[in-house]
Short mmCIF file of C-alpha atoms and ligand atoms in Angstrom, two decimals:
data_model
loop_
_atom_site.label_atom_id
_atom_site.label_comp_id
_atom_site.label_asym_id
_atom_site.label_seq_id
_atom_site.Cartn_x
_atom_site.Cartn_y
_atom_site.Cartn_z
CA MET A 1 -95.56 -49.96 35.38
CA ARG A 2 -96.39 -53.69 35.19
CA LYS A 3 -96.96 -55.25 31.74
CA PRO A 4 -100.54 -56.64 31.08
CA ALA A 5 -99.23 -60.24 31.00
CA GLU A 6 -97.74 -59.76 34.43
CA VAL A 7 -101.02 -58.32 35.78
CA TRP A 8 -102.88 -61.39 34.52
CA TRP A 9 -100.28 -63.65 36.06
CA TRP A 10 -100.66 -62.04 39.48
CA ALA A 11 -104.50 -62.06 39.19
CA ALA A 12 -104.45 -65.79 38.33
CA LEU A 13 -102.11 -66.46 41.25
CA GLY A 14 -104.44 -64.61 43.64
CA ALA A 15 -107.51 -66.47 42.30
CA GLY A 16 -105.64 -69.81 42.53
CA ALA A 17 -104.60 -69.17 46.13
CA GLY A 18 -108.23 -68.26 46.99
CA LEU A 19 -109.51 -71.44 45.33
CA VAL A 20 -107.00 -73.68 47.10
CA GLY A 21 -107.83 -72.02 50.43
CA GLY A 22 -111.56 -72.57 49.76
CA LEU A 23 -111.09 -76.25 48.84
CA ALA A 24 -108.99 -76.86 51.96
CA TRP A 25 -111.72 -75.18 54.01
CA VAL A 26 -114.38 -77.59 52.72
CA GLY A 27 -112.09 -80.60 53.44
CA VAL A 28 -110.79 -81.48 49.93
CA ASN A 29 -107.22 -82.97 49.72
CA ILE A 30 -105.26 -80.10 48.19
CA TRP A 31 -101.76 -81.71 48.13
CA PRO A 32 -101.87 -82.89 44.45
CA LEU A 33 -103.01 -79.40 43.46
CA LEU A 34 -100.18 -77.75 45.42
CA LEU A 35 -97.69 -80.06 43.68
CA ILE A 36 -98.99 -79.02 40.25
CA LEU A 37 -98.80 -75.32 41.21
CA ALA A 38 -95.20 -75.78 42.45
CA LEU A 39 -94.30 -77.42 39.10
CA VAL A 40 -95.81 -74.50 37.15
CA GLY A 41 -93.87 -72.08 39.39
CA VAL A 42 -90.57 -73.84 38.68
CA LEU A 43 -91.24 -73.79 34.93
CA LYS A 44 -92.10 -70.10 35.01
CA TRP A 45 -88.93 -69.32 37.04
CA SER A 46 -86.63 -71.21 34.65
CA GLY A 47 -88.26 -69.32 31.75
CA ALA A 48 -87.45 -66.03 33.49
CA MET A 49 -83.87 -67.15 33.97
CA GLY A 50 -83.70 -68.01 30.28
CA GLN A 51 -84.82 -64.50 29.44
CA LEU A 52 -82.27 -63.10 31.87
CA ALA A 53 -79.53 -65.13 30.25
CA SER A 54 -80.43 -63.84 26.82
CA ARG A 55 -80.63 -60.29 28.19
CA THR A 56 -77.17 -60.63 29.68
CA ARG A 57 -75.93 -62.17 26.44
CA ILE A 58 -74.52 -65.34 28.00
CA GLY A 59 -72.72 -67.01 25.14
CA ALA A 60 -73.34 -64.04 22.84
CA PRO A 61 -70.41 -62.51 21.00
CA VAL A 62 -68.55 -59.99 23.15
CA ALA A 63 -67.28 -57.69 20.43
CA PRO A 64 -68.46 -57.30 16.89
CA ALA A 65 -66.85 -60.36 15.33
CA ARG A 66 -64.86 -58.37 12.80
CA GLY A 67 -61.44 -59.74 13.52
CA ALA A 68 -59.98 -58.18 10.38
CA VAL A 69 -56.41 -56.92 10.30
CA PRO A 70 -56.65 -53.16 11.08
CA ARG A 71 -55.50 -50.70 8.44
CA VAL A 72 -53.79 -48.36 10.92
CA ARG A 73 -50.00 -48.44 10.50
CA PHE A 74 -47.29 -47.21 12.86
CA ASP A 75 -46.81 -44.26 10.47
CA ASP A 76 -50.38 -43.19 11.25
CA VAL A 77 -49.53 -42.75 14.92
CA GLY A 78 -47.85 -39.42 15.64
CA GLY A 79 -45.04 -39.30 18.22
CA HIS A 80 -44.57 -42.17 20.70
CA GLU A 81 -41.34 -43.20 18.93
CA HIS A 82 -40.11 -45.05 21.99
CA ALA A 83 -43.39 -46.96 22.38
CA LYS A 84 -43.37 -47.91 18.68
CA GLN A 85 -39.78 -49.12 18.91
CA GLU A 86 -40.57 -51.23 21.94
CA LEU A 87 -43.63 -52.68 20.22
CA VAL A 88 -41.76 -53.58 17.06
CA GLU A 89 -39.18 -55.48 19.13
CA ALA A 90 -41.88 -57.23 21.11
CA LEU A 91 -43.86 -58.18 18.03
CA ASP A 92 -41.00 -59.84 16.24
CA PHE A 93 -41.88 -63.12 17.88
CA LEU A 94 -45.29 -63.01 16.16
CA LYS A 95 -43.68 -62.22 12.81
CA ARG A 96 -40.67 -64.52 13.13
CA PRO A 97 -41.65 -67.26 15.58
CA GLU A 98 -38.96 -69.71 14.35
CA ALA A 99 -36.12 -67.26 14.99
CA ALA A 100 -37.49 -66.50 18.46
CA GLU A 101 -37.77 -70.21 19.24
CA ARG A 102 -34.26 -70.96 17.95
CA LEU A 103 -32.84 -68.41 20.35
CA GLY A 104 -34.98 -69.70 23.20
CA VAL A 105 -36.94 -66.47 23.58
CA ARG A 106 -39.86 -66.85 25.94
CA PRO A 107 -42.74 -65.63 23.81
CA LEU A 108 -44.43 -62.50 24.92
CA LYS A 109 -48.02 -63.01 26.03
CA GLY A 110 -49.20 -59.55 26.79
CA ILE A 111 -48.49 -55.83 26.57
CA LEU A 112 -50.01 -53.23 28.85
CA PHE A 113 -50.39 -49.66 27.60
CA THR A 114 -50.71 -47.10 30.35
CA GLY A 115 -51.34 -43.38 30.11
CA PRO A 116 -53.96 -40.63 30.04
CA PRO A 117 -57.10 -40.87 27.89
CA GLY A 118 -56.94 -40.12 24.18
CA THR A 119 -53.17 -40.49 23.81
CA GLY A 120 -53.33 -43.25 21.18
CA LYS A 121 -53.26 -46.53 23.10
CA THR A 122 -55.97 -48.13 20.95
CA LEU A 123 -54.30 -46.73 17.85
CA LEU A 124 -50.97 -48.30 18.84
CA ALA A 125 -52.63 -51.67 19.49
CA LYS A 126 -54.24 -51.56 16.04
CA ALA A 127 -50.96 -50.57 14.41
CA ALA A 128 -49.28 -53.43 16.24
CA ALA A 129 -51.87 -55.88 14.86
CA ASN A 130 -51.34 -54.45 11.37
CA TYR A 131 -47.56 -54.76 11.71
CA SER A 132 -47.82 -58.39 12.73
CA ASP A 133 -50.54 -59.15 10.17
CA ALA A 134 -52.77 -60.40 12.97
CA ALA A 135 -56.54 -60.59 13.33
CA PHE A 136 -57.68 -57.91 15.79
CA LEU A 137 -60.48 -58.19 18.32
CA SER A 138 -61.21 -55.53 20.87
CA ALA A 139 -63.42 -55.30 23.92
CA SER A 140 -63.74 -52.92 26.82
CA GLY A 141 -63.27 -54.03 30.43
CA SER A 142 -66.77 -52.86 31.28
CA GLU A 143 -68.26 -55.42 28.85
CA PHE A 144 -67.13 -58.17 31.23
CA VAL A 145 -68.66 -56.73 34.36
CA GLU A 146 -71.94 -58.33 35.32
CA MET A 147 -73.86 -58.91 38.51
CA TYR A 148 -74.39 -62.55 37.61
CA ALA A 149 -71.62 -64.91 38.63
CA GLY A 150 -69.84 -66.61 35.77
CA VAL A 151 -71.06 -64.33 32.96
CA GLY A 152 -67.85 -62.25 32.83
CA ALA A 153 -65.65 -65.34 32.83
CA GLN A 154 -67.75 -66.85 30.05
CA ARG A 155 -67.27 -63.68 27.99
CA VAL A 156 -63.50 -63.78 28.45
CA ARG A 157 -63.45 -67.38 27.13
CA GLN A 158 -65.68 -66.32 24.26
CA LEU A 159 -63.40 -63.41 23.30
CA PHE A 160 -60.31 -65.62 23.02
CA HIS A 161 -62.29 -68.25 21.14
CA GLU A 162 -63.54 -65.62 18.68
CA ALA A 163 -60.03 -64.24 18.17
CA ARG A 164 -58.71 -67.69 17.23
CA THR A 165 -61.69 -68.39 14.97
CA ALA A 166 -61.35 -65.01 13.22
CA ALA A 167 -57.64 -65.60 12.60
CA ARG A 168 -58.26 -69.10 11.22
CA GLN A 169 -61.05 -67.88 8.95
CA ALA A 170 -58.85 -65.07 7.64
CA GLY A 171 -55.95 -67.49 7.14
CA ARG A 172 -53.73 -65.65 9.65
CA GLY A 173 -51.37 -67.30 12.08
CA ALA A 174 -51.76 -64.64 14.77
CA ALA A 175 -54.43 -62.68 16.60
CA VAL A 176 -54.32 -59.64 18.86
CA VAL A 177 -56.90 -59.41 21.64
CA PHE A 178 -57.18 -55.82 22.84
CA ILE A 179 -58.91 -55.03 26.13
CA ASP A 180 -59.47 -51.32 26.80
CA GLU A 181 -60.11 -50.02 30.35
CA VAL A 182 -58.76 -53.30 31.68
CA GLU A 183 -58.77 -51.96 35.27
CA VAL A 184 -62.58 -52.28 35.29
CA MET A 185 -62.36 -56.08 35.06
CA ALA A 186 -58.91 -56.63 36.51
CA GLY A 187 -58.79 -54.48 39.64
CA ARG A 188 -57.16 -55.91 42.75
CA ARG A 189 -59.04 -59.01 43.81
CA GLY A 190 -61.20 -59.06 46.91
CA GLN A 191 -61.94 -55.33 46.82
CA HIS A 192 -65.33 -55.30 45.16
CA THR A 193 -68.68 -55.82 46.85
CA SER A 194 -69.67 -58.43 44.27
CA HIS A 195 -66.10 -59.71 44.48
CA LEU A 196 -66.84 -63.30 43.53
CA GLU A 197 -67.88 -62.31 40.01
CA TYR A 198 -64.96 -59.89 39.57
CA ASP A 199 -62.51 -62.49 40.83
CA GLN A 200 -63.89 -65.16 38.49
CA THR A 201 -63.59 -62.83 35.50
CA LEU A 202 -60.01 -61.89 36.31
CA ASN A 203 -59.12 -65.51 37.07
CA GLN A 204 -60.42 -66.51 33.66
CA LEU A 205 -58.27 -63.83 31.99
CA LEU A 206 -55.23 -65.16 33.88
CA VAL A 207 -56.11 -68.72 32.82
CA GLU A 208 -56.34 -67.64 29.17
CA LEU A 209 -53.00 -65.83 29.42
CA ASP A 210 -51.33 -68.83 31.03
CA GLY A 211 -52.77 -71.12 28.36
CA LEU A 212 -51.13 -69.24 25.47
CA THR A 213 -48.24 -71.21 23.95
CA PRO A 214 -46.03 -70.57 20.92
CA HIS A 215 -47.14 -73.90 19.46
CA ASP A 216 -50.82 -72.95 19.09
CA ASP A 217 -51.97 -72.86 15.46
CA VAL A 218 -53.01 -69.25 16.16
CA ARG A 219 -50.54 -67.30 18.30
CA VAL A 220 -52.53 -64.89 20.44
CA LEU A 221 -51.06 -61.71 21.90
CA VAL A 222 -53.05 -59.85 24.54
CA MET A 223 -52.89 -56.07 24.62
CA ALA A 224 -54.58 -54.11 27.36
CA ALA A 225 -54.87 -50.41 28.06
CA SER A 226 -55.48 -48.59 31.30
CA ASN A 227 -55.59 -45.02 32.58
CA ARG A 228 -55.21 -46.37 36.13
CA ALA A 229 -52.50 -49.03 36.13
CA ASP A 230 -52.18 -48.56 39.91
CA LEU A 231 -55.57 -50.25 40.35
CA LEU A 232 -54.59 -53.46 38.53
CA ASP A 233 -54.19 -56.76 40.33
CA PRO A 234 -50.45 -57.56 40.54
CA ALA A 235 -51.17 -61.10 39.28
CA LEU A 236 -51.99 -59.62 35.88
CA THR A 237 -48.77 -57.64 35.54
CA ARG A 238 -46.35 -60.22 36.92
CA PRO A 239 -43.61 -61.57 34.61
CA GLY A 240 -45.02 -64.04 32.11
CA ARG A 241 -48.37 -62.25 31.81
CA LEU A 242 -48.84 -58.57 30.88
CA ASP A 243 -45.22 -58.00 31.74
CA ARG A 244 -44.32 -55.59 28.96
CA GLN A 245 -45.57 -52.16 29.97
CA VAL A 246 -45.57 -49.37 27.42
CA ARG A 247 -46.13 -45.85 28.73
CA VAL A 248 -48.17 -43.69 26.33
CA ASP A 249 -47.98 -40.11 27.61
CA LEU A 250 -49.37 -36.80 26.44
CA PRO A 251 -47.47 -35.77 23.30
CA ASP A 252 -44.61 -33.27 23.56
CA ARG A 253 -44.29 -30.38 21.13
CA MET A 254 -42.62 -32.41 18.37
CA ALA A 255 -45.22 -35.16 18.67
CA ARG A 256 -48.05 -32.61 18.63
CA ARG A 257 -46.59 -31.22 15.40
CA GLN A 258 -46.60 -34.72 13.87
CA ILE A 259 -50.14 -35.51 15.03
CA LEU A 260 -51.40 -32.17 13.68
CA ALA A 261 -49.72 -32.89 10.33
CA LEU A 262 -51.37 -36.35 10.22
CA HIS A 263 -54.87 -35.02 10.88
CA ALA A 264 -54.45 -31.97 8.63
CA ALA A 265 -53.13 -34.07 5.73
CA ASN A 266 -56.56 -34.49 4.12
CA LYS A 267 -57.56 -30.84 4.61
CA PRO A 268 -56.69 -27.79 2.47
CA LEU A 269 -54.66 -25.34 4.60
CA ALA A 270 -54.38 -21.60 3.91
CA GLY A 271 -50.91 -20.07 3.62
CA ASP A 272 -51.07 -18.43 7.08
CA VAL A 273 -51.40 -21.73 8.98
CA ASP A 274 -48.24 -22.50 10.92
CA LEU A 275 -48.36 -26.00 12.40
CA ASP A 276 -45.21 -25.37 14.48
CA ALA A 277 -46.86 -22.40 16.18
CA LEU A 278 -50.04 -24.41 16.65
CA ALA A 279 -48.06 -27.25 18.27
CA HIS A 280 -46.58 -24.66 20.63
CA ASP A 281 -50.02 -23.28 21.52
CA THR A 282 -51.54 -26.68 22.24
CA PHE A 283 -49.55 -27.65 25.32
CA GLY A 284 -51.41 -30.31 27.32
CA PHE A 285 -53.52 -31.51 24.35
CA SER A 286 -53.81 -35.26 23.80
CA GLY A 287 -53.85 -36.87 20.34
CA ALA A 288 -57.64 -37.03 20.57
CA HIS A 289 -57.78 -33.27 21.35
CA LEU A 290 -55.57 -32.55 18.33
CA GLU A 291 -57.73 -34.68 16.06
CA SER A 292 -60.78 -32.83 17.33
CA LEU A 293 -59.00 -29.48 16.85
CA CYS A 294 -58.37 -30.20 13.13
CA ASN A 295 -61.94 -31.38 12.71
CA GLU A 296 -63.39 -28.28 14.43
CA ALA A 297 -61.21 -26.00 12.27
CA ALA A 298 -62.59 -27.75 9.16
CA ILE A 299 -66.18 -27.33 10.44
CA LEU A 300 -65.56 -23.60 11.03
CA ALA A 301 -64.13 -23.24 7.52
CA LEU A 302 -67.20 -24.99 6.13
CA ARG A 303 -69.47 -22.68 8.14
CA ASP A 304 -67.61 -19.64 6.70
CA GLY A 305 -67.76 -21.02 3.17
CA ALA A 306 -63.95 -20.69 3.06
CA PRO A 307 -61.94 -22.63 0.46
CA ALA A 308 -59.28 -23.62 3.03
CA LEU A 309 -58.69 -23.78 6.79
CA SER A 310 -57.06 -20.56 7.99
CA ARG A 311 -55.03 -19.59 11.07
CA GLN A 312 -58.14 -17.93 12.49
CA HIS A 313 -60.16 -21.15 12.13
CA PHE A 314 -57.49 -23.05 14.04
CA HIS A 315 -57.34 -20.38 16.77
CA GLU A 316 -61.08 -20.48 17.22
CA ALA A 317 -60.99 -24.29 17.24
CA VAL A 318 -58.33 -24.37 20.00
CA ASP A 319 -60.64 -22.32 22.24
CA LYS A 320 -63.60 -24.49 21.37
CA VAL A 321 -61.80 -27.76 22.12
CA LEU A 322 -60.40 -26.36 25.37
CA MET A 323 -63.38 -24.47 26.73
CA GLY A 324 -66.41 -25.61 24.77
CA GLU A 325 -68.84 -23.84 22.46
CA ARG A 326 -68.98 -20.04 22.54
CA MET A 327 -72.00 -18.88 24.57
CA ASP A 328 -74.35 -16.10 23.60
CA ARG A 329 -74.79 -15.28 27.26
CA VAL A 330 -75.68 -11.65 27.96
CA VAL A 331 -73.17 -10.30 30.45
CA ARG A 332 -74.03 -7.07 32.28
CA SER A 333 -71.55 -4.29 31.53
CA ALA A 334 -70.33 -4.10 35.16
CA GLU A 335 -69.69 -7.84 35.09
CA ARG A 336 -67.96 -7.58 31.74
CA ARG A 337 -65.59 -4.99 33.22
CA ARG A 338 -64.96 -7.23 36.25
CA VAL A 339 -64.18 -10.24 34.04
CA ALA A 340 -61.81 -8.07 31.95
CA VAL A 341 -59.97 -6.90 35.08
CA HIS A 342 -59.84 -10.45 36.47
CA GLU A 343 -58.53 -12.06 33.27
CA GLY A 344 -56.24 -9.08 32.65
CA GLY A 345 -54.73 -9.69 36.11
CA HIS A 346 -54.06 -13.35 35.31
CA ALA A 347 -52.53 -12.54 31.90
CA LEU A 348 -50.32 -9.74 33.20
CA ALA A 349 -49.02 -11.83 36.10
CA ALA A 350 -48.38 -14.81 33.78
CA GLU A 351 -46.39 -12.66 31.37
CA LEU A 352 -44.40 -11.01 34.19
CA VAL A 353 -43.65 -14.28 35.99
CA ARG A 354 -42.92 -16.27 32.82
CA PRO A 355 -42.28 -13.91 29.88
CA GLY A 356 -43.59 -15.25 26.57
CA SER A 357 -46.06 -17.66 28.15
CA VAL A 358 -49.38 -15.99 27.25
CA SER A 359 -50.93 -17.08 23.95
CA GLN A 360 -54.20 -15.22 24.34
CA VAL A 361 -56.51 -13.58 26.86
CA THR A 362 -60.21 -13.24 26.19
CA ILE A 363 -63.48 -12.37 27.88
CA ALA A 364 -65.62 -14.24 25.34
CA PRO A 365 -67.76 -16.62 27.43
CA ARG A 366 -67.31 -20.29 26.52
CA GLY A 367 -68.69 -23.33 28.25
CA ARG A 368 -68.89 -22.38 31.92
CA ALA A 369 -66.05 -19.84 31.79
CA LEU A 370 -66.72 -16.11 31.49
CA GLY A 371 -63.22 -15.55 30.16
CA TYR A 372 -59.79 -17.19 30.26
CA VAL A 373 -56.10 -16.89 29.59
CA ARG A 374 -54.43 -19.49 27.37
CA GLN A 375 -50.83 -20.08 28.33
CA SER A 376 -48.19 -22.18 26.52
CA PRO A 377 -44.92 -22.94 28.24
CA ASP A 378 -41.73 -22.56 26.21
CA ASP A 379 -41.06 -26.25 26.43
CA ASP A 380 -42.77 -29.27 27.91
CA PRO A 381 -41.50 -29.45 31.48
CA LEU A 382 -40.63 -32.79 33.04
CA LEU A 383 -39.85 -31.36 36.47
CA GLU A 384 -40.98 -28.21 38.22
CA THR A 385 -38.85 -26.10 40.53
CA VAL A 386 -39.99 -24.24 43.66
CA SER A 387 -39.91 -20.88 41.86
CA GLU A 388 -41.94 -22.25 38.93
CA LEU A 389 -44.60 -23.63 41.26
CA GLU A 390 -44.69 -20.39 43.26
CA GLY A 391 -45.06 -18.54 39.95
CA GLN A 392 -48.09 -20.70 39.06
CA ILE A 393 -49.70 -19.83 42.40
CA VAL A 394 -49.05 -16.14 41.75
CA VAL A 395 -50.84 -16.41 38.38
CA CYS A 396 -53.80 -18.20 40.02
CA LEU A 397 -54.22 -15.47 42.64
CA ALA A 398 -53.71 -12.54 40.25
CA GLY A 399 -57.32 -12.47 39.01
CA SER A 400 -58.85 -11.77 42.39
CA GLU A 401 -56.05 -9.38 43.45
CA ALA A 402 -56.58 -7.37 40.25
CA GLU A 403 -60.28 -7.09 41.15
CA VAL A 404 -59.39 -5.68 44.59
CA LEU A 405 -56.89 -3.24 43.12
CA GLN A 406 -59.12 -1.93 40.33
CA LEU A 407 -62.64 -2.41 41.66
CA GLY A 408 -62.20 -2.35 45.42
CA GLU A 409 -63.49 -5.86 46.24
CA ARG A 410 -63.33 -9.51 45.25
CA SER A 411 -66.09 -11.64 43.67
CA THR A 412 -67.02 -15.32 43.57
CA GLY A 413 -65.28 -15.64 40.18
CA ALA A 414 -62.02 -16.64 41.87
CA ALA A 415 -63.23 -19.78 43.68
CA ASN A 416 -61.72 -22.09 41.08
CA ASP A 417 -58.43 -20.15 41.06
CA PHE A 418 -58.11 -20.58 44.83
CA GLU A 419 -58.74 -24.31 44.52
CA GLN A 420 -55.92 -24.57 41.99
CA ALA A 421 -53.56 -22.44 44.07
CA TRP A 422 -54.31 -24.57 47.13
CA ALA A 423 -53.70 -27.80 45.16
CA ILE A 424 -50.31 -26.60 43.87
CA ALA A 425 -49.26 -25.50 47.36
CA ARG A 426 -50.29 -28.91 48.73
CA ARG A 427 -48.18 -30.62 46.06
CA MET A 428 -45.23 -28.49 47.16
CA VAL A 429 -45.68 -29.57 50.78
CA LEU A 430 -45.87 -33.26 49.84
CA ALA A 431 -42.82 -32.96 47.56
CA GLY A 432 -40.79 -31.69 50.54
CA LEU A 433 -40.38 -28.19 49.08
CA THR A 434 -41.43 -26.21 52.15
CA GLU A 435 -39.99 -25.33 55.54
CA LEU A 436 -41.51 -28.58 56.86
CA GLY A 437 -38.81 -30.43 54.92
CA VAL A 438 -39.34 -34.03 53.82
CA VAL A 439 -42.77 -35.13 55.01
CA ASP A 440 -44.87 -38.26 55.05
CA GLU A 441 -48.47 -37.58 54.10
CA GLN A 442 -49.83 -40.05 56.67
CA ALA A 443 -47.76 -38.57 59.52
CA LEU A 444 -48.69 -34.96 58.68
CA THR A 445 -51.50 -33.51 60.81
CA LYS A 446 -54.27 -31.49 59.19
CA ASP A 447 -53.10 -28.38 61.06
CA GLN A 448 -49.53 -28.78 59.84
CA MET A 449 -50.71 -29.13 56.24
CA PHE A 450 -53.09 -26.18 56.58
CA GLY A 451 -50.39 -23.97 58.12
CA ALA A 452 -47.81 -24.82 55.46
CA VAL A 453 -50.22 -24.32 52.55
CA GLN A 454 -51.55 -21.09 54.00
CA GLY A 455 -48.00 -19.76 54.42
CA ILE A 456 -47.22 -20.39 50.73
CA VAL A 457 -50.48 -18.79 49.58
CA ARG A 458 -50.01 -15.75 51.85
CA ARG A 459 -46.50 -15.07 50.52
CA ALA A 460 -47.71 -15.48 46.92
CA ARG A 461 -50.57 -13.07 47.54
CA ALA A 462 -48.16 -10.38 48.82
CA ARG A 463 -46.02 -10.90 45.70
CA VAL A 464 -49.02 -10.58 43.35
CA ARG A 465 -50.15 -7.39 45.02
CA ALA A 466 -46.70 -5.81 44.59
CA LEU A 467 -46.51 -6.95 40.93
CA LEU A 468 -49.90 -5.52 40.05
CA GLU A 469 -49.32 -2.26 41.92
CA GLU A 470 -46.13 -1.78 39.92
CA ASN A 471 -47.98 -2.45 36.66
CA ARG A 472 -51.23 -0.68 37.49
CA ARG A 473 -51.26 1.25 34.18
CA GLU A 474 -50.75 -1.85 32.04
CA LEU A 475 -53.51 -3.62 33.94
CA ALA A 476 -55.96 -0.78 33.29
CA ARG A 477 -54.99 -0.64 29.60
CA LEU A 478 -55.39 -4.39 29.20
CA ALA A 479 -58.79 -4.39 30.94
CA ASP A 480 -60.01 -1.44 28.80
CA THR A 481 -58.92 -3.16 25.59
CA LEU A 482 -60.58 -6.43 26.63
CA VAL A 483 -63.86 -4.61 27.32
CA ALA A 484 -63.65 -2.95 23.90
CA GLU A 485 -62.24 -5.79 21.78
CA GLU A 486 -62.89 -8.93 23.83
CA THR A 487 -59.55 -10.60 22.99
CA VAL A 488 -55.88 -9.64 23.17
CA ASP A 489 -53.20 -12.00 21.88
CA GLY A 490 -49.85 -12.74 23.50
CA PRO A 491 -47.62 -10.82 21.02
CA THR A 492 -49.73 -7.65 21.42
CA LEU A 493 -49.51 -7.86 25.21
CA ARG A 494 -45.74 -8.34 25.03
CA ARG A 495 -45.40 -5.34 22.71
CA TRP A 496 -47.24 -3.11 25.21
CA LEU A 497 -45.12 -4.29 28.10
CA ALA A 498 -41.93 -3.67 26.13
CA THR A 499 -43.08 -0.15 25.18
CA GLU A 500 -43.99 0.69 28.79
CA ALA A 501 -40.63 -0.61 29.99
CA ALA A 502 -38.78 1.47 27.37
CA GLY A 503 -40.81 4.57 28.19
P1 ATP B 601 -58.71 -44.07 25.95
O1 ATP B 601 -57.71 -44.26 27.04
O2 ATP B 601 -59.68 -42.96 26.27
O3 ATP B 601 -59.36 -45.32 25.45
P2 ATP B 601 -56.75 -44.08 23.83
O4 ATP B 601 -55.43 -43.73 24.45
O5 ATP B 601 -56.98 -45.51 23.52
O6 ATP B 601 -57.93 -43.45 24.68
P3 ATP B 601 -57.22 -43.66 21.05
O7 ATP B 601 -58.58 -44.26 21.07
O8 ATP B 601 -56.11 -44.47 20.49
O9 ATP B 601 -56.86 -43.18 22.51
O10 ATP B 601 -57.25 -42.25 20.31
C1 ATP B 601 -58.45 -41.57 20.01
C2 ATP B 601 -58.27 -40.79 18.72
O11 ATP B 601 -57.35 -39.73 18.92
C3 ATP B 601 -57.67 -41.63 17.60
O12 ATP B 601 -58.68 -42.25 16.85
C4 ATP B 601 -56.91 -40.61 16.78
O13 ATP B 601 -57.77 -39.95 15.88
C5 ATP B 601 -56.47 -39.59 17.79
N1 ATP B 601 -55.11 -39.85 18.28
C6 ATP B 601 -54.74 -40.10 19.55
N2 ATP B 601 -53.40 -40.25 19.65
C7 ATP B 601 -52.92 -40.10 18.41
C8 ATP B 601 -51.59 -40.15 17.87
N3 ATP B 601 -50.54 -40.39 18.63
N4 ATP B 601 -51.45 -39.96 16.54
C9 ATP B 601 -52.52 -39.70 15.74
N5 ATP B 601 -53.79 -39.64 16.21
C10 ATP B 601 -53.99 -39.83 17.52
#
């Protein structure tokens, strides 16, 4: 809807145009009047541009001008020992510039952190600023992206200016400028529709990097983080710019243990909490997930009025972080049985293919899932073999095969499982693990890919069917128990299987 002022403006314009037309009609010289109107128009337009500029914060501070030295220390970052070591080496030039200069070390200008979200990239940058006693300013790549040419570049200049000012005001000789999601502002040049603005912003960042010298009164170090380093313009990562790349991956089991200990340190833990076991059960969690897990466990303890966080609180919190809030959805009893059979199939196949891998199977609905199996591998794998990948496909298909075996037909509940199975099989084809041998994705026809993937899935399906037929009794027992008790944990399932095998 138009504002009243705007309505008046348009009404006045219409009346003015009518008046001018009328005067011209009766033979009056309207040129001086037109000139005055044009002048008013120009003034109005420049006023609008002024407003636009203030809306787009031209010249306004980019990040809250805190600039203080962060309090996060390297000891507050769990895991990432290699990354910390590399950072400490790299930061020595900020701490001991004379020694670096004496040895002729080319000072480092920038460090790029790459890795999945929530793994501690920002935390490491803060710890690095703390270690080097440097003022710290952070901004996100998206803050530099504007439709209006020149605004992003102006903000880059502003950020570096603010970093130097903050360091001077705090009496520090160094500043760290941290840019998160740097790929948003520093993607490959010439690929955006409004490419001129993107290119100007990136160019300005390159200019700032090139302008950093060890003789500045404030030595500035740029740190950037990206989840998609492959999208970055190579000019940014070439030697002499952000040439030190530090990979920050998902934590392994030891690192998860450390991160859990850090975030549980300020919480009272009951005697039954075993952080080693929890680290084992949280395969695939990032640092941010683990922080959230400890927080959720504390909230659950508060809700229960418990004096300390117990094992049960942590278990519940793992499910909540992974799958979302528990739903009070009413599930019809036939559906409940089907979900129990489906999840029972997955759990049984997982335990048979990879003994010891199931942490828990449940039919409690959470988020969008009606039930799920939580698996934890024995160790964090770096590589996967053909048999391991085939095993994963078997587990994916086991839910729907169990439904056929026990209930006579499939349901739509397996759509997501099939997607996953298909994706794993595709990965196998592209990794050269099938009868097609070493392949090039571009050279592969759709039919070849389809045929190879379908072959893998068909063989896996036959294997699942045989596995479940052989363990028909265990499947029925597991499904019955899930219907009655909702959840079965890994050790209980393993005990049953061992008893059946002995009997
Ligand atoms: P993004 O890529 O999404 O910006 P990020 O990698 O920068 O994420 P951080 O912002 O550093 O992640 O981490 C988010 C939160 O997760 C931290 O504030 C901290 O509580 C927790 N966290 C992440 N990694 C660790 C870790 N290694 N040690 C301790 N806490 C961690």
